[in-house]
Amino acid sequence: MDIHEYQAKERFRAAGIPVPPGEIATTPDEAYAIASKYGGMVVVKAQVHAGGRGKAGGVKLAKDATEAREHAGNILGMEIKGLTVEKVLVTPAEDIQTEAYVGVLVDRNNQAATFMVSAEGGVDIEAVAAETPHLIRKLVVDPRYGILPHQGLWLANYLYDDPGLIKQAAKIITQLYHAFIDAGASMAEINPLVTTPSGEVKAIDAKMSIDDSELFRRPDVAAMRDSSGEPASEIKAREANLSYVKLDGNVGCCVNGAGLAMATMDLVKYYGGEPANFLDIGGSSNPDKVVAALEIITSDPKVKSILFNIFGGITRCDDVANGIVEATKRIDIKPPIVIRLTGTNEEVALEILKNAGFDAYTSMDAVVEKAVALAGAN
Amino acid sequence: MAIFIDNDTRLVVQGITGRDGSFHTRQMMEYGTQVVAGVTPGKGGQSFEGPDGKTVPIFNAMDEAVAATGANTSVIYVPPAFASGAILEAADSGISFVVAITEGVPVLDMAMAHAFARDRGVRVLGPNCPGLISPGKSKVGILPAQIVSEGPIGVVSRSGTLTYEAVFQLTSNGLGQTTCVGIGGDPLIGTNFIDCLRAFEADPDTAAVVMIGEIGGTDEQEAAQFVTDHMSKPVVGFIAGQTAPPGRRMGHAGAIISGSAGTAEEKIKAFEDNGITVAQRPADIVGLIRAALA
């Protein structure tokens, strides 16, 4: 789960990291009021779950409150990478001397939280890591000890020469680690970490992603979810406990298991079609889940055919077949449905489906070819 | 022979009285796995009713179960909130292999648990995995037994049902398996592709390996390099997620393309560059394995 910059800043502030003040506006007048309160120059920043806000025109410097209102008017309602901006953060503009990068993420290869710091701030760290890795200092944090004082200093030493700045940055790095752990994050980033002419080190941007598996035990973090930018179908899928990702094609896919679901989408493409979605229905044969899945898939008007690909292992195919028959009685579905079931009790399952008037298969290739053909014909 | 589990596997089931734990314990016992103990805190002294009138003693803690039964392997069916604790306890109990089935374990918990197990020389498989099966010998986890058969193919995969798909096709075409291992779809997993490839290479009964990967991370790329450097046996590969968009989690917590890293294209190229023949479709795996063995 991604959280907004202003939410990440709240977490950072709570951890003791120096972060400039800021407030959220949802209208230009609110932006005006906030900017008037601060006086002087402010920055108006789109709060949306997408990178590249600056390039998209979602971050603007305003010389006074009137200009802040004008910028907010332009940014609110703007689309950035398909997401509508509904909130802006209004924050006093800082006098910046240098910009650095400080981030921590769960690194798969090291199996631990890993820091990356670079004196090249305000940049795309992935690009720096790929093109100029010598400009990054990395530290793998041993989960048994957490970040140790000398490690924070070692990272900070890479960023600054001035002892005062090093001391402040080392403290911020340690605080960032605690904010990261306390939120159950998979990534936390300050980009840029700035120095001011008066010798202060501050976080003027903040980014954080939360591990979805942490949310059940962190209600304060879960409460930060903002679904406003998400497609309605994805919200519904989350509520129904289904893994769903909307795509642009016209072949709706309903599969048990994530790997098989991806392989099914790939096979749709292989046979010349385009998948409309990723959907993992899990091991359940519960008709309610099938109904929810079908409602989600058919809510996409582009869908011209629906394909089920079920590998019955522990789950019995006849249970799944009954679930599909039951579900399709409850709701009216326009696009044609084709079903592939194989594994435990497949003969019984095919019988059930054929009796209910469905086109049923045992081969994955055959059902995908058929679904692609149907989508093309409709 | 087989890898990781065989006739000598003596299994303790952590979470044996839960819904999933009890169902799969029966399935494993029916397959012939030696289930010697169960652990559920607070239910020590009771016994679990298995198939055919067999019973399994239940203990409150792993150390008691291991001391009383000589168990050498554990499988974990406990809910996500308690799963890493169960791994820690297992790793401290004297057993050598822990299979964690549970999906949705917090990743930072697993960073700690993996470090703890590594320190004690304990192998962890998973979490968020279907477990493994050595046909004719032992099954630990949730893989459906009816799709496997004995034979010379090793199978290793990050997926569940996609593995079943591949294994089912192998079996249907007369190609049995030494061991089928599901390593799990999480970002931080214990046993990885390289661990399995190394074990298959050392297993005299394994003649060829099927490796099924997916988007996210660099495990497949490193495994491909390992094949060049250390393997004499042929490997056939498949990668799921060619149509997956970047930045989106595709079901598995680990199946996500970050930036431009971890794409299917990148993995397929790494396979091909290292002499691994890549199946375009799951249905092509059988033909490629036959060609590799010819």
XYZ file of C-alpha atoms in Angstrom:
672
model
C 0.000 0.000 0.000
C 1.322 3.425 -0.936
C 0.703 6.408 1.304
C 0.789 10.086 0.372
C 3.705 12.426 0.930
C 1.849 14.311 3.662
C 1.091 11.050 5.477
C 4.690 9.868 5.222
C 5.759 13.279 6.564
C 3.475 12.835 9.578
C 5.181 9.497 10.293
C 8.621 11.068 9.811
C 7.778 14.005 12.115
C 6.556 11.579 14.761
C 9.915 9.789 14.511
C 11.714 13.121 15.137
C 12.903 13.854 11.600
C 12.966 17.615 10.841
C 10.222 18.123 8.274
C 8.899 21.587 7.296
C 5.273 22.241 8.294
C 2.502 21.697 5.770
C -1.252 21.354 5.452
C -3.634 19.721 3.028
C -6.017 21.685 0.788
C -8.810 20.225 -1.313
C -9.896 23.594 -2.792
C -7.977 26.635 -4.093
C -9.416 28.779 -1.265
C -8.093 26.388 1.344
C -4.695 26.589 -0.326
C -4.922 30.390 -0.175
C -5.766 30.305 3.539
C -2.889 27.940 4.371
C -0.395 29.952 2.302
C -1.537 33.226 3.970
C -0.922 31.697 7.369
C 2.657 30.744 6.484
C 3.339 34.005 4.617
C 6.066 34.215 1.981
C 6.774 31.644 -0.680
C 5.099 28.248 -0.564
C 5.182 25.057 -2.600
C 1.900 23.495 -3.775
C 2.309 19.736 -4.245
C -0.130 17.240 -5.756
C -0.871 14.324 -3.390
C -1.336 11.357 -5.661
C 0.030 7.789 -5.746
C 2.234 8.309 -8.769
C 5.862 9.151 -9.338
C 7.030 12.001 -11.565
C 4.654 14.568 -10.055
C 7.082 17.402 -10.734
C 7.510 16.594 -14.414
C 3.730 16.321 -14.803
C 3.297 19.860 -13.461
C 1.941 18.720 -10.119
C 4.493 20.614 -7.992
C 4.604 24.435 -8.200
C 6.365 27.194 -6.348
C 4.134 30.155 -5.420
C 5.470 33.588 -4.437
C 2.415 34.384 -2.312
C -1.020 33.163 -1.254
C -2.740 34.454 -4.380
C -0.386 32.499 -6.603
C -0.814 29.454 -4.335
C -4.558 29.625 -4.954
C -3.965 29.810 -8.678
C -1.585 26.824 -8.674
C -3.940 24.792 -6.489
C -6.722 25.548 -8.971
C -4.595 24.134 -11.773
C -3.292 21.105 -9.907
C -6.530 19.957 -8.230
C -8.416 17.818 -10.716
C -5.330 17.333 -12.864
C -4.592 13.774 -14.032
C -1.175 12.320 -13.295
C -0.551 8.866 -14.768
C -4.280 8.235 -14.934
C -4.964 9.312 -11.344
C -6.966 12.422 -10.485
C -5.409 14.822 -7.979
C -7.864 15.489 -5.152
C -5.535 16.972 -2.531
C -2.572 19.305 -2.510
C 0.009 19.829 0.205
C 0.843 23.486 0.864
C 4.213 23.899 2.544
C 6.610 26.842 3.078
C 9.362 26.982 0.452
C 12.786 26.187 1.888
C 16.012 27.930 1.043
C 18.006 25.004 -0.307
C 21.777 24.722 -0.419
C 22.339 21.011 -1.261
C 20.141 18.035 -2.065
C 20.896 14.430 -1.132
C 19.049 11.102 -1.283
C 18.364 8.811 1.692
C 16.230 5.690 1.367
C 15.683 2.326 2.993
C 13.913 -0.681 1.504
C 13.577 -4.427 2.007
C 16.211 -5.909 -0.273
C 15.315 -9.365 -1.573
C 18.869 -10.551 -2.169
C 20.193 -9.504 1.233
C 16.904 -10.489 2.922
C 17.104 -7.379 5.078
C 16.359 -3.672 5.234
C 18.987 -1.943 3.131
C 19.899 1.752 3.060
C 20.960 3.616 -0.022
C 22.317 7.138 0.230
C 23.630 9.459 -2.438
C 24.879 13.030 -2.487
C 22.981 13.286 -5.792
C 19.546 14.167 -4.471
C 16.268 14.914 -6.164
C 16.949 12.251 -8.771
C 15.604 8.861 -9.749
C 17.621 6.587 -7.481
C 16.964 3.521 -9.645
C 18.566 5.319 -12.562
C 21.534 6.341 -10.409
C 21.865 2.752 -9.148
C 21.805 1.391 -12.696
C 24.003 3.965 -14.408
C 26.347 5.356 -11.754
C 26.337 2.887 -8.847
C 29.596 4.388 -7.527
C 27.573 7.451 -6.473
C 25.578 5.374 -3.977
C 26.619 4.073 -0.570
C 24.690 0.969 0.540
C 24.260 -0.554 3.967
C 22.519 -3.830 4.791
C 20.937 -3.565 8.241
C 21.172 -6.698 10.354
C 17.592 -7.221 11.551
C 18.882 -8.481 14.906
C 20.601 -5.195 15.787
C 18.780 -2.583 13.756
C 20.843 0.347 12.532
C 23.821 0.997 14.800
C 25.194 4.483 15.630
C 28.440 4.094 13.687
C 26.503 2.826 10.657
C 24.333 5.939 10.604
C 27.510 8.033 10.738
C 29.120 5.944 7.976
C 26.193 6.696 5.685
C 26.072 10.378 6.693
C 29.834 10.718 6.104
C 29.208 9.862 2.494
C 26.826 12.789 2.125
C 28.602 15.679 3.857
C 32.008 16.943 4.960
C 30.794 19.297 7.662
C 30.699 17.614 11.108
C 27.513 19.466 12.094
C 25.669 18.275 8.988
C 27.012 14.722 9.394
C 25.713 14.550 12.952
C 22.241 15.748 11.952
C 22.066 13.408 8.954
C 23.167 10.383 11.008
C 20.370 11.097 13.453
C 17.843 11.442 10.615
C 19.009 8.125 9.103
C 18.447 6.364 12.427
C 15.037 8.020 12.796
C 14.113 7.018 9.258
C 14.911 3.396 10.102
C 12.597 3.561 13.109
C 9.802 5.182 11.071
C 10.273 2.425 8.470
C 10.083 -0.401 11.028
C 7.238 1.166 13.025
C 5.039 1.509 9.932
C 5.795 -2.014 8.665
C 7.110 -0.389 5.499
C 8.681 -2.006 2.477
C 10.246 1.315 1.433
C 10.835 4.743 2.996
C 12.590 7.539 1.187
C 13.676 11.147 1.685
C 14.347 12.635 -1.718
C 15.661 15.182 -1.381
C 17.241 15.552 2.022
C 18.325 19.198 1.929
C 20.728 21.492 3.745
C 19.819 25.134 4.312
C 22.167 28.150 4.387
C 21.778 28.242 8.166
C 23.220 24.712 8.411
C 20.097 22.675 9.009
C 19.356 19.256 7.453
C 15.684 18.690 6.548
C 13.428 16.238 4.735
C 11.454 18.229 2.181
C 9.920 15.246 0.416
C 8.796 11.921 1.845
C 7.701 8.653 0.311
C 6.650 5.414 1.930
C 5.150 2.081 0.854
C 3.656 -0.294 3.399
C 3.853 -4.097 3.287
C 0.208 -5.180 2.826
C 0.814 -8.117 5.175
C 1.466 -5.658 8.047
C -1.906 -3.918 7.878
C -3.808 -6.432 9.999
C -1.738 -5.503 13.045
C -1.272 -1.787 12.367
C -4.699 -0.148 12.293
C -3.152 3.340 12.446
C -1.262 2.620 9.226
C -4.204 0.857 7.559
C -6.329 3.953 8.281
C -4.050 5.964 5.973
C -5.341 4.118 2.911
C -6.696 6.521 0.286
C -8.621 4.574 -2.354
C -9.825 7.681 -4.197
C -7.438 7.192 -7.097
C -8.103 3.458 -7.447
C -10.506 1.955 -9.977
C -13.799 0.944 -8.277
C -13.293 -2.633 -9.453
C -9.994 -2.909 -7.577
C -11.549 -1.591 -4.367
C -14.365 -4.111 -4.669
C -11.854 -6.910 -5.302
C -9.886 -5.974 -2.209
C -13.062 -6.031 -0.114
C -13.942 -9.473 -1.538
C -10.412 -10.697 -0.771
C -9.574 -11.288 -4.407
C -6.266 -10.413 -6.040
C -7.243 -8.323 -9.046
C -5.414 -5.983 -11.384
C -7.289 -4.227 -14.161
C -5.685 -4.218 -17.595
C -6.727 -2.866 -21.000
C -7.748 -5.952 -22.989
C -11.099 -7.621 -23.647
C -10.636 -11.208 -22.420
C -11.727 -11.418 -18.771
C -9.663 -13.949 -16.811
C -10.659 -15.803 -13.652
C -7.980 -18.227 -12.449
C -7.043 -20.066 -9.254
C -3.483 -19.239 -8.247
C -1.313 -16.216 -9.047
C 1.283 -18.007 -11.196
C -1.343 -19.785 -13.267
C -3.261 -16.500 -13.586
C -0.203 -14.783 -15.041
C 0.502 -17.750 -17.331
C -3.123 -17.598 -18.531
C -2.845 -13.895 -19.357
C 0.367 -14.613 -21.258
C -1.372 -17.375 -23.200
C -4.212 -14.985 -24.142
C -1.562 -12.725 -25.630
C 0.144 -15.725 -27.284
C -3.094 -16.529 -29.126
C -3.449 -12.944 -30.301
C -5.792 -11.582 -27.629
C -5.379 -9.071 -24.827
C -6.202 -9.931 -21.200
C -8.673 -7.584 -19.489
C -7.397 -8.369 -16.026
C -5.369 -10.428 -13.609
C -7.626 -12.218 -11.132
C -6.670 -14.899 -8.650
C -9.782 -16.437 -7.161
C -7.749 -18.567 -4.742
C -8.496 -22.105 -3.664
C -12.111 -21.442 -2.799
C -15.144 -22.937 -4.496
C -17.426 -20.585 -2.598
C -20.144 -19.291 -4.995
C -20.050 -15.856 -3.282
C -16.447 -15.454 -4.336
C -17.244 -16.518 -7.899
C -20.132 -14.022 -7.969
C -17.860 -11.225 -6.737
C -15.237 -12.167 -9.337
C -17.790 -12.171 -12.164
C -19.268 -8.853 -11.033
C -15.812 -7.308 -11.000
C -14.873 -8.678 -14.415
C -18.171 -7.688 -16.053
C -18.071 -4.179 -14.583
C -15.400 -3.525 -17.222
C -17.368 -2.689 -20.405
C -14.427 -3.712 -22.580
C -14.752 -7.378 -21.578
C -16.081 -9.425 -24.525
C -15.497 -12.937 -23.234
C -14.758 -14.492 -19.858
C -12.466 -17.402 -19.310
C -12.120 -19.564 -16.230
C -8.940 -21.557 -15.789
C -9.121 -23.767 -12.704
C -6.580 -26.357 -11.705
C -8.250 -28.508 -9.080
C -5.679 -29.850 -6.726
C -6.850 -29.904 -3.171
C -9.877 -27.959 -4.361
C -12.274 -30.353 -6.059
C -13.300 -29.447 -9.601
C -16.935 -30.456 -9.027
C -17.139 -27.998 -6.122
C -15.800 -25.238 -8.346
C -18.182 -26.225 -11.165
C -21.134 -26.043 -8.787
C -19.871 -22.656 -7.583
C -19.762 -21.330 -11.141
C -23.241 -22.678 -12.004
C -24.689 -21.245 -8.793
C -22.982 -17.881 -9.290
C -24.139 -17.473 -12.881
C -27.735 -18.147 -11.809
C -27.553 -15.262 -9.365
C -26.305 -12.623 -11.771
C -26.983 -11.825 -15.382
C -23.828 -12.009 -17.473
C -23.688 -10.804 -21.062
C -20.252 -11.885 -22.343
C -19.892 -15.602 -23.174
C -18.140 -17.720 -20.540
C -15.742 -20.551 -21.359
C -14.366 -22.788 -18.664
C -11.370 -25.018 -18.289
C -11.275 -27.344 -15.316
C -8.780 -30.056 -14.724
C -7.581 -32.151 -11.819
C -9.493 -33.803 -9.006
C -12.989 -34.938 -10.096
C -12.787 -33.253 -13.486
C -15.162 -35.715 -15.209
C -17.963 -34.945 -12.772
C -17.222 -31.245 -13.066
C -17.372 -31.246 -16.870
C -20.684 -33.072 -16.715
C -22.127 -30.476 -14.319
C -20.981 -27.623 -16.552
C -22.188 -29.181 -19.806
C -25.589 -29.883 -18.266
C -25.772 -26.224 -17.266
C -25.031 -25.226 -20.852
C -21.422 -24.155 -20.509
C -18.585 -24.614 -22.930
C -16.135 -26.669 -20.858
C -12.612 -27.828 -21.607
C -9.766 -29.697 -19.970
C -6.936 -28.103 -21.956
C -5.666 -24.651 -21.070
C -4.649 -23.896 -24.652
C -8.051 -24.871 -26.052
C -9.994 -22.656 -23.659
C -7.731 -19.665 -24.176
C -7.945 -19.964 -27.981
C -11.730 -20.129 -27.702
C -11.950 -17.123 -25.358
C -9.739 -15.072 -27.678
C -11.867 -16.050 -30.686
C -15.077 -15.118 -28.859
C -13.666 -11.750 -27.794
C -12.670 -11.045 -31.383
C -16.065 -12.069 -32.749
C -18.143 -10.005 -30.310
C 16.740 -40.574 -4.353
C 15.039 -37.265 -4.053
C 15.847 -33.866 -2.596
C 15.073 -32.440 0.865
C 12.448 -35.075 1.835
C 12.323 -38.863 1.462
C 11.426 -42.019 3.409
C 13.500 -40.808 6.365
C 11.492 -37.619 6.778
C 9.871 -37.539 10.223
C 7.409 -34.684 10.202
C 5.935 -32.502 12.904
C 2.921 -30.369 11.924
C 2.786 -26.929 13.562
C -0.851 -25.901 13.745
C -2.131 -29.484 13.395
C -5.528 -28.745 14.962
C -6.401 -25.816 12.678
C -8.683 -26.139 9.676
C -5.928 -26.263 7.054
C -3.476 -28.070 9.319
C -5.811 -30.949 10.108
C -7.031 -31.345 6.506
C -3.539 -31.458 5.057
C -2.174 -33.642 7.831
C -4.703 -36.307 6.791
C -3.727 -35.857 3.139
C -0.034 -36.210 3.958
C -0.636 -39.306 6.092
C -2.717 -40.880 3.329
C 0.197 -40.331 0.981
C 2.487 -42.153 3.371
C 4.368 -39.257 4.961
C 5.570 -40.175 8.449
C 3.745 -37.591 10.528
C 5.193 -38.211 13.982
C 3.913 -35.235 15.963
C 1.716 -32.185 15.985
C 2.143 -28.931 17.887
C -0.661 -26.690 19.069
C 0.002 -24.621 22.206
C -2.499 -25.543 24.910
C -3.439 -28.879 23.341
C -0.422 -30.893 24.454
C -1.302 -34.418 25.588
C -4.209 -34.733 23.161
C -3.934 -36.743 19.987
C -4.844 -36.094 16.373
C -7.079 -38.602 14.610
C -5.554 -39.448 11.250
C -6.845 -41.735 8.489
C -7.169 -45.517 8.998
C -7.352 -45.218 12.779
C -3.840 -43.781 13.018
C -3.226 -41.158 15.688
C -0.560 -38.477 16.103
C 0.500 -37.163 19.523
C 0.070 -33.419 20.048
C 2.566 -31.329 22.029
C 2.500 -27.786 23.399
C 5.901 -26.870 22.018
C 8.349 -27.871 19.294
C 11.201 -28.877 21.614
C 8.920 -31.355 23.411
C 7.702 -32.788 20.108
C 11.230 -33.235 18.763
C 12.557 -34.727 22.007
C 9.708 -37.236 22.186
C 9.532 -38.290 18.532
C 12.879 -37.604 16.843
C 11.202 -35.408 14.229
C 13.619 -33.876 11.678
C 11.269 -31.705 9.586
C 8.368 -29.382 10.353
C 5.546 -27.895 8.327
C 3.739 -24.711 9.372
C 0.019 -24.031 8.856
C -0.406 -21.338 11.521
C -1.989 -17.924 10.712
C 0.247 -15.058 9.447
C 0.445 -13.290 12.808
C 2.078 -16.336 14.416
C 3.922 -17.862 11.464
C 7.324 -16.224 11.941
C 7.192 -17.142 15.625
C 6.538 -20.739 14.619
C 9.546 -20.671 12.270
C 11.783 -19.295 15.042
C 10.577 -21.968 17.433
C 11.113 -24.718 14.854
C 14.600 -23.467 14.029
C 15.478 -23.614 17.730
C 14.129 -27.120 18.295
C 16.842 -29.236 16.701
C 15.156 -30.041 13.406
C 16.922 -29.315 10.118
C 14.136 -28.359 7.703
C 11.110 -26.054 8.112
C 8.404 -25.734 5.449
C 6.254 -22.605 5.900
C 2.980 -22.777 3.948
C 1.362 -19.645 5.452
C 0.628 -16.751 3.084
C 0.716 -13.124 4.222
C 3.557 -13.225 6.746
C 4.889 -9.674 7.336
C 8.117 -9.319 5.365
C 10.088 -7.688 8.189
C 9.216 -10.657 10.423
C 10.679 -12.932 7.779
C 13.918 -10.897 7.593
C 14.409 -11.766 11.269
C 13.278 -15.387 10.935
C 15.529 -16.111 7.938
C 18.561 -14.648 9.731
C 17.764 -16.712 12.821
C 17.379 -19.957 10.846
C 20.556 -19.296 8.832
C 22.523 -18.867 12.062
C 21.378 -22.305 13.179
C 21.980 -24.040 9.864
C 18.264 -24.766 9.444
C 16.785 -24.835 5.930
C 13.509 -22.918 5.489
C 11.203 -23.453 2.488
C 8.745 -20.607 1.907
C 6.783 -18.903 3.308
C 3.755 -18.625 1.018
C 4.615 -21.890 -0.728
C 2.821 -25.172 -1.528
C 5.624 -27.242 0.002
C 7.205 -30.192 -1.761
C 6.651 -33.807 -2.705
C 9.042 -36.658 -3.476
C 6.726 -39.051 -5.342
C 6.426 -42.451 -3.724
C 8.295 -41.280 -0.629
C 6.982 -38.269 1.198
C 4.827 -35.192 0.801
C 5.140 -32.095 2.995
C 2.704 -29.270 2.322
C -0.363 -29.006 0.130
C 0.630 -30.289 -3.324
C -2.044 -32.621 -4.690
C -0.585 -36.137 -4.615
C -2.641 -37.506 -7.510
C -0.825 -35.397 -10.137
C 2.681 -36.680 -9.422
C 4.454 -39.906 -10.344
C 7.917 -41.340 -9.779
C 10.527 -40.580 -12.390
C 13.673 -38.627 -13.335
C 12.493 -34.976 -13.511
C 13.140 -32.393 -10.832
C 10.643 -29.502 -10.673
C 11.189 -26.177 -8.903
C 8.761 -23.261 -9.054
C 7.714 -20.012 -7.364
C 4.078 -20.823 -7.973
C 1.390 -23.242 -6.759
C -1.219 -24.120 -9.343
C 1.121 -23.311 -12.238
C 3.456 -25.955 -10.803
C 0.540 -28.390 -10.667
C -0.183 -27.590 -14.302
C 3.383 -28.402 -15.339
C 3.659 -31.491 -13.126
C 0.308 -32.799 -14.333
C 1.448 -32.510 -17.939
C 4.722 -34.289 -17.150
C 2.880 -37.106 -15.396
C 0.238 -37.394 -18.129
C 3.041 -37.831 -20.642
C 4.886 -40.485 -18.675
C 7.541 -38.191 -17.249
C 7.684 -38.800 -13.500
C 9.479 -36.676 -10.929
C 12.156 -37.086 -8.276
C 10.931 -34.101 -6.244
C 8.616 -31.168 -6.980
C 9.418 -28.079 -4.899
C 7.351 -24.892 -4.614
C 9.726 -22.246 -3.245
C 7.042 -19.628 -2.676
C 5.816 -16.299 -4.018
C 7.045 -13.979 -1.267
C 9.834 -11.408 -1.575
C 11.915 -13.031 1.188
C 12.029 -16.813 0.839
C 14.320 -19.330 2.507
C 15.222 -21.940 -0.101
C 15.721 -20.381 -3.530
C 16.138 -21.646 -7.099
C 19.892 -22.090 -6.722
C 19.505 -24.234 -3.574
C 17.132 -26.536 -5.459
C 19.261 -26.661 -8.627
C 22.319 -27.556 -6.563
C 20.392 -30.362 -4.851
C 18.970 -31.686 -8.139
C 22.448 -31.626 -9.697
C 23.736 -33.723 -6.789
C 20.789 -36.137 -6.857
C 21.766 -39.184 -8.972
C 18.150 -39.966 -9.883
C 17.373 -36.545 -11.335
C 18.109 -36.401 -15.072
C 16.641 -33.006 -15.971
C 15.060 -30.034 -14.223
C 12.022 -27.874 -14.938
C 12.388 -24.365 -13.459
C 9.275 -22.187 -13.353
C 9.803 -18.542 -12.511
C 7.797 -15.356 -12.621
C 8.228 -11.586 -12.637
C 9.886 -9.759 -9.737
C 13.368 -9.875 -8.249
C 16.497 -11.418 -9.703
C 16.388 -15.004 -8.399
C 15.846 -16.481 -11.866
C 18.697 -14.451 -13.368
C 21.105 -15.662 -10.688
C 19.831 -19.225 -11.058
C 20.480 -19.006 -14.822
C 24.100 -18.055 -14.177
C 24.348 -20.965 -11.717
C 23.206 -23.350 -14.460
C 26.094 -22.233 -16.657
C 28.624 -22.398 -13.855
C 27.629 -25.534 -11.977
C 25.103 -27.739 -13.765
C 25.653 -30.666 -16.088
C 21.962 -31.648 -16.267
C 19.606 -29.994 -18.755
C 17.186 -27.343 -17.468
C 13.927 -26.290 -19.136
C 12.468 -22.973 -18.032
C 9.196 -21.086 -18.051
C 8.516 -17.527 -16.879
C 5.021 -16.267 -16.036
C 4.047 -12.614 -16.268
C 5.004 -11.437 -19.760
C 1.790 -9.403 -19.843
C 2.088 -8.057 -16.284
C 2.218 -4.247 -16.025
C 5.097 -2.665 -14.067
C 4.593 -1.535 -10.482
C 1.593 -3.781 -9.807
C 1.626 -6.709 -7.445
C 0.338 -9.770 -9.309
C -1.156 -11.794 -6.469
C 2.130 -13.017 -5.013
C 3.745 -10.384 -2.799
C 7.011 -10.944 -4.662
C 5.549 -10.794 -8.164
C 6.075 -7.142 -8.950
C 8.178 -5.393 -11.557
C 9.951 -2.507 -9.781
C 10.884 0.233 -12.219
C 12.273 -1.728 -15.153
C 13.760 -4.559 -13.045
C 12.370 -8.056 -12.731
C 10.518 -8.270 -16.057
C 9.719 -11.554 -17.778
C 11.768 -10.483 -20.830
C 14.859 -9.944 -18.695
C 14.454 -13.382 -17.076
C 13.775 -15.192 -20.349
C 16.888 -13.592 -21.821
C 18.955 -14.689 -18.791
C 17.642 -18.240 -19.262
C 18.412 -18.287 -22.974
C 21.852 -16.752 -22.479
C 22.675 -19.593 -20.121
C 21.537 -22.508 -22.232
C 18.160 -23.009 -20.565
C 15.508 -23.804 -23.163
C 12.458 -21.657 -22.502
C 8.909 -22.916 -22.985
C 6.636 -20.352 -24.668
C 3.589 -22.003 -23.137
C 3.204 -24.450 -20.230
C 2.131 -27.022 -22.850
C 5.595 -26.857 -24.444
C 7.446 -28.036 -21.320
C 6.936 -31.750 -22.000
C 8.328 -31.565 -25.535
C 11.365 -29.576 -24.423
C 12.117 -32.013 -21.598
C 11.833 -34.945 -24.017
C 14.216 -33.217 -26.406
C 16.642 -32.476 -23.566
C 16.652 -36.124 -22.471
C 17.002 -37.533 -25.981
